[in-house]
mmCIF file with all atom_site columns, C-alpha atoms in Angstrom:
data_model
loop_
_atom_site.group_PDB
_atom_site.id
_atom_site.type_symbol
_atom_site.label_atom_id
_atom_site.label_alt_id
_atom_site.label_comp_id
_atom_site.label_asym_id
_atom_site.label_entity_id
_atom_site.label_seq_id
_atom_site.pdbx_PDB_ins_code
_atom_site.Cartn_x
_atom_site.Cartn_y
_atom_site.Cartn_z
_atom_site.occupancy
_atom_site.B_iso_or_equiv
_atom_site.pdbx_formal_charge
_atom_site.auth_seq_id
_atom_site.auth_comp_id
_atom_site.auth_asym_id
_atom_site.auth_atom_id
_atom_site.pdbx_PDB_model_num
ATOM 1  C CA . MET A 1 1  ? -12.150 -18.704 -15.343 1.00 65.00 ? 1  MET A CA 1
ATOM 2  C CA . THR A 1 2  ? -11.569 -22.345 -15.360 1.00 70.00 ? 2  THR A CA 1
ATOM 3  C CA . ARG A 1 3  ? -8.485  -23.927 -13.693 1.00 70.00 ? 3  ARG A CA 1
ATOM 4  C CA . ALA A 1 4  ? -7.955  -27.630 -14.375 1.00 71.00 ? 4  ALA A CA 1
ATOM 5  C CA . SER A 1 5  ? -5.299  -29.922 -12.905 1.00 72.00 ? 5  SER A CA 1
ATOM 6  C CA . GLY A 1 6  ? -5.282  -33.737 -13.837 1.00 72.00 ? 6  GLY A CA 1
ATOM 7  C CA . THR A 1 7  ? -8.732  -34.851 -12.910 1.00 76.00 ? 7  THR A CA 1
ATOM 8  C CA . ARG A 1 8  ? -10.073 -31.756 -11.143 1.00 76.00 ? 8  ARG A CA 1
ATOM 9  C CA . ARG A 1 9  ? -11.731 -28.873 -12.756 1.00 76.00 ? 9  ARG A CA 1
ATOM 10 C CA . VAL A 1 10 ? -12.878 -25.713 -10.939 1.00 77.00 ? 10 VAL A CA 1
ATOM 11 C CA . VAL A 1 11 ? -14.601 -22.921 -12.334 1.00 77.00 ? 11 VAL A CA 1
ATOM 12 C CA . ILE A 1 12 ? -14.128 -19.484 -10.314 1.00 74.00 ? 12 ILE A CA 1
ATOM 13 C CA . ALA A 1 13 ? -15.049 -15.791 -10.743 1.00 73.00 ? 13 ALA A CA 1
ATOM 14 C CA . ARG A 1 14 ? -12.366 -13.436 -12.096 1.00 70.00 ? 14 ARG A CA 1
ATOM 15 C CA . TYR A 1 15 ? -12.341 -10.017 -10.529 1.00 73.00 ? 15 TYR A CA 1
ATOM 16 C CA . ALA A 1 16 ? -10.813 -7.567  -13.085 1.00 75.00 ? 16 ALA A CA 1
ATOM 17 C CA . ARG A 1 17 ? -10.822 -3.989  -11.615 1.00 76.00 ? 17 ARG A CA 1
ATOM 18 C CA . ASN A 1 18 ? -9.019  -0.949  -11.424 1.00 79.00 ? 18 ASN A CA 1
ATOM 19 C CA . ARG A 1 19 ? -6.614  -0.959  -8.584  1.00 83.00 ? 19 ARG A CA 1
ATOM 20 C CA . ARG A 1 20 ? -6.120  2.925   -8.288  1.00 89.00 ? 20 ARG A CA 1
ATOM 21 C CA . ILE A 1 21 ? -8.898  3.810   -5.827  1.00 89.00 ? 21 ILE A CA 1
ATOM 22 C CA . PRO A 1 22 ? -8.139  0.966   -3.432  1.00 88.00 ? 22 PRO A CA 1
ATOM 23 C CA . ASP A 1 23 ? -4.382  2.033   -3.649  1.00 91.00 ? 23 ASP A CA 1
ATOM 24 C CA . ALA A 1 24 ? -5.173  5.715   -2.979  1.00 93.00 ? 24 ALA A CA 1
ATOM 25 C CA . VAL A 1 25 ? -7.347  4.779   -0.032  1.00 93.00 ? 25 VAL A CA 1
ATOM 26 C CA . HIS A 1 26 ? -4.592  2.458   1.455   1.00 92.00 ? 26 HIS A CA 1
ATOM 27 C CA . GLN A 1 27 ? -2.084  5.291   1.110   1.00 94.00 ? 27 GLN A CA 1
ATOM 28 C CA . TRP A 1 28 ? -4.801  7.734   2.663   1.00 94.00 ? 28 TRP A CA 1
ATOM 29 C CA . ALA A 1 29 ? -5.094  5.429   5.649   1.00 94.00 ? 29 ALA A CA 1
ATOM 30 C CA . PHE A 1 30 ? -1.369  5.157   6.082   1.00 93.00 ? 30 PHE A CA 1
ATOM 31 C CA . CYS A 1 31 ? -1.070  9.075   6.050   1.00 94.00 ? 31 CYS A CA 1
ATOM 32 C CA . ALA A 1 32 ? -4.028  9.504   8.311   1.00 93.00 ? 32 ALA A CA 1
ATOM 33 C CA . MET A 1 33 ? -2.515  7.044   10.743  1.00 87.00 ? 33 MET A CA 1
ATOM 34 C CA . ARG A 1 34 ? 0.694   9.179   11.020  1.00 86.00 ? 34 ARG A CA 1
ATOM 35 C CA . GLY A 1 35 ? -1.038  12.513  11.107  1.00 89.00 ? 35 GLY A CA 1
ATOM 36 C CA . SER A 1 36 ? -4.343  11.889  13.040  1.00 91.00 ? 36 SER A CA 1
ATOM 37 C CA . PRO A 1 37 ? -4.270  11.139  16.779  1.00 91.00 ? 37 PRO A CA 1
ATOM 38 C CA . GLY A 1 38 ? -7.741  9.554   16.469  1.00 91.00 ? 38 GLY A CA 1
ATOM 39 C CA . ALA A 1 39 ? -6.746  7.397   13.470  1.00 93.00 ? 39 ALA A CA 1
ATOM 40 C CA . ARG A 1 40 ? -3.625  6.313   15.185  1.00 93.00 ? 40 ARG A CA 1
ATOM 41 C CA . ALA A 1 41 ? -5.586  5.333   18.361  1.00 92.00 ? 41 ALA A CA 1
ATOM 42 C CA . TYR A 1 42 ? -8.008  3.159   16.058  1.00 93.00 ? 42 TYR A CA 1
ATOM 43 C CA . TYR A 1 43 ? -4.953  1.476   14.459  1.00 94.00 ? 43 TYR A CA 1
ATOM 44 C CA . ASN A 1 44 ? -3.213  0.895   17.703  1.00 93.00 ? 44 ASN A CA 1
ATOM 45 C CA . THR A 1 45 ? -6.468  -0.499  19.129  1.00 93.00 ? 45 THR A CA 1
ATOM 46 C CA . LEU A 1 46 ? -6.830  -2.942  16.105  1.00 94.00 ? 46 LEU A CA 1
ATOM 47 C CA . ARG A 1 47 ? -3.094  -3.986  16.603  1.00 95.00 ? 47 ARG A CA 1
ATOM 48 C CA . GLN A 1 48 ? -3.530  -4.669  20.146  1.00 95.00 ? 48 GLN A CA 1
ATOM 49 C CA . ARG A 1 49 ? -6.270  -7.039  19.362  1.00 95.00 ? 49 ARG A CA 1
ATOM 50 C CA . GLY A 1 50 ? -3.839  -9.019  17.241  1.00 95.00 ? 50 GLY A CA 1
ATOM 51 C CA . THR A 1 51 ? -4.840  -7.581  13.810  1.00 93.00 ? 51 THR A CA 1
ATOM 52 C CA . SER A 1 52 ? -2.098  -7.613  11.356  1.00 95.00 ? 52 SER A CA 1
ATOM 53 C CA . HIS A 1 53 ? -0.579  -4.446  10.029  1.00 94.00 ? 53 HIS A CA 1
ATOM 54 C CA . GLN A 1 54 ? -2.254  -4.806  6.449   1.00 93.00 ? 54 GLN A CA 1
ATOM 55 C CA . ALA A 1 55 ? -5.618  -5.767  7.900   1.00 94.00 ? 55 ALA A CA 1
ATOM 56 C CA . ALA A 1 56 ? -5.569  -2.787  10.396  1.00 94.00 ? 56 ALA A CA 1
ATOM 57 C CA . LEU A 1 57 ? -4.745  -0.398  7.561   1.00 94.00 ? 57 LEU A CA 1
ATOM 58 C CA . ARG A 1 58 ? -7.645  -1.909  5.586   1.00 93.00 ? 58 ARG A CA 1
ATOM 59 C CA . GLN A 1 59 ? -10.062 -1.470  8.455   1.00 95.00 ? 59 GLN A CA 1
ATOM 60 C CA . LEU A 1 60 ? -8.722  2.119   8.959   1.00 95.00 ? 60 LEU A CA 1
ATOM 61 C CA . SER A 1 61 ? -9.207  2.894   5.389   1.00 94.00 ? 61 SER A CA 1
ATOM 62 C CA . ASN A 1 62 ? -12.883 1.455   5.535   1.00 94.00 ? 62 ASN A CA 1
ATOM 63 C CA . ARG A 1 63 ? -13.507 3.752   8.528   1.00 93.00 ? 63 ARG A CA 1
ATOM 64 C CA . LEU A 1 64 ? -12.068 6.744   6.712   1.00 94.00 ? 64 LEU A CA 1
ATOM 65 C CA . VAL A 1 65 ? -14.233 6.136   3.686   1.00 94.00 ? 65 VAL A CA 1
ATOM 66 C CA . GLY A 1 66 ? -17.227 5.836   5.952   1.00 93.00 ? 66 GLY A CA 1
ATOM 67 C CA . ILE A 1 67 ? -16.441 9.045   7.686   1.00 93.00 ? 67 ILE A CA 1
ATOM 68 C CA . LEU A 1 68 ? -16.003 10.709  4.227   1.00 93.00 ? 68 LEU A CA 1
ATOM 69 C CA . HIS A 1 69 ? -19.505 9.356   3.105   1.00 94.00 ? 69 HIS A CA 1
ATOM 70 C CA . GLY A 1 70 ? -20.959 10.800  6.234   1.00 92.00 ? 70 GLY A CA 1
ATOM 71 C CA . CYS A 1 71 ? -19.287 14.292  5.599   1.00 93.00 ? 71 CYS A CA 1
ATOM 72 C CA . LEU A 1 72 ? -20.575 14.130  1.872   1.00 94.00 ? 72 LEU A CA 1
ATOM 73 C CA . LYS A 1 73 ? -24.090 13.047  2.795   1.00 95.00 ? 73 LYS A CA 1
ATOM 74 C CA . THR A 1 74 ? -24.630 15.776  5.630   1.00 94.00 ? 74 THR A CA 1
ATOM 75 C CA . GLY A 1 75 ? -22.448 18.535  3.999   1.00 93.00 ? 75 GLY A CA 1
ATOM 76 C CA . ALA A 1 76 ? -20.520 18.795  7.163   1.00 92.00 ? 76 ALA A CA 1
ATOM 77 C CA . ASP A 1 77 ? -16.927 19.493  7.503   1.00 93.00 ? 77 ASP A CA 1
ATOM 78 C CA . TYR A 1 78 ? -14.329 17.000  8.839   1.00 91.00 ? 78 TYR A CA 1
ATOM 79 C CA . ASP A 1 79 ? -13.874 17.197  12.528  1.00 89.00 ? 79 ASP A CA 1
ATOM 80 C CA . GLU A 1 80 ? -11.384 15.149  14.308  1.00 88.00 ? 80 GLU A CA 1
ATOM 81 C CA . HIS A 1 81 ? -13.293 14.943  17.603  1.00 87.00 ? 81 HIS A CA 1
ATOM 82 C CA . THR A 1 82 ? -16.443 13.967  15.959  1.00 87.00 ? 82 THR A CA 1
ATOM 83 C CA . ALA A 1 83 ? -14.773 11.208  13.856  1.00 87.00 ? 83 ALA A CA 1
ATOM 84 C CA . TRP A 1 84 ? -12.632 9.764   16.396  1.00 86.00 ? 84 TRP A CA 1
ATOM 85 C CA . GLY A 1 85 ? -14.026 11.136  19.876  1.00 82.00 ? 85 GLY A CA 1
ATOM 86 C CA . HIS A 1 86 ? -15.213 7.826   21.085  1.00 77.00 ? 86 HIS A CA 1
ATOM 87 C CA . LEU A 1 87 ? -11.574 6.533   21.135  1.00 70.00 ? 87 LEU A CA 1
ATOM 88 C CA . GLN A 1 88 ? -9.899  9.368   22.816  1.00 60.00 ? 88 GLN A CA 1
ATOM 89 C CA . PRO A 1 89 ? -10.000 9.541   26.661  1.00 56.00 ? 89 PRO A CA 1
ATOM 90 C CA . THR A 1 90 ? -11.923 12.238  28.223  1.00 49.00 ? 90 THR A CA 1
ATOM 91 C CA . THR A 1 91 ? -10.022 14.185  30.708  1.00 46.00 ? 91 THR A CA 1
#
């Protein structure tokens, strides 16, 4: 795609893609944040570091996709403690 303004001319790449999967993963992250204590702890950790709400949701969704990939790769069922155990305090 070429953008020209006066004497400047810039050629940039255009990303045409289907937004359905990213939108679904974003919604999944929002629902997981509200329903999973581990996902909520991960989100809260990101927010305490100063990450914005949208950026924290993006990072949570990336984490969830990674967890899903691990479950599919190994054939294991999702386990809250395995996925988020490192974030929850041990008592």
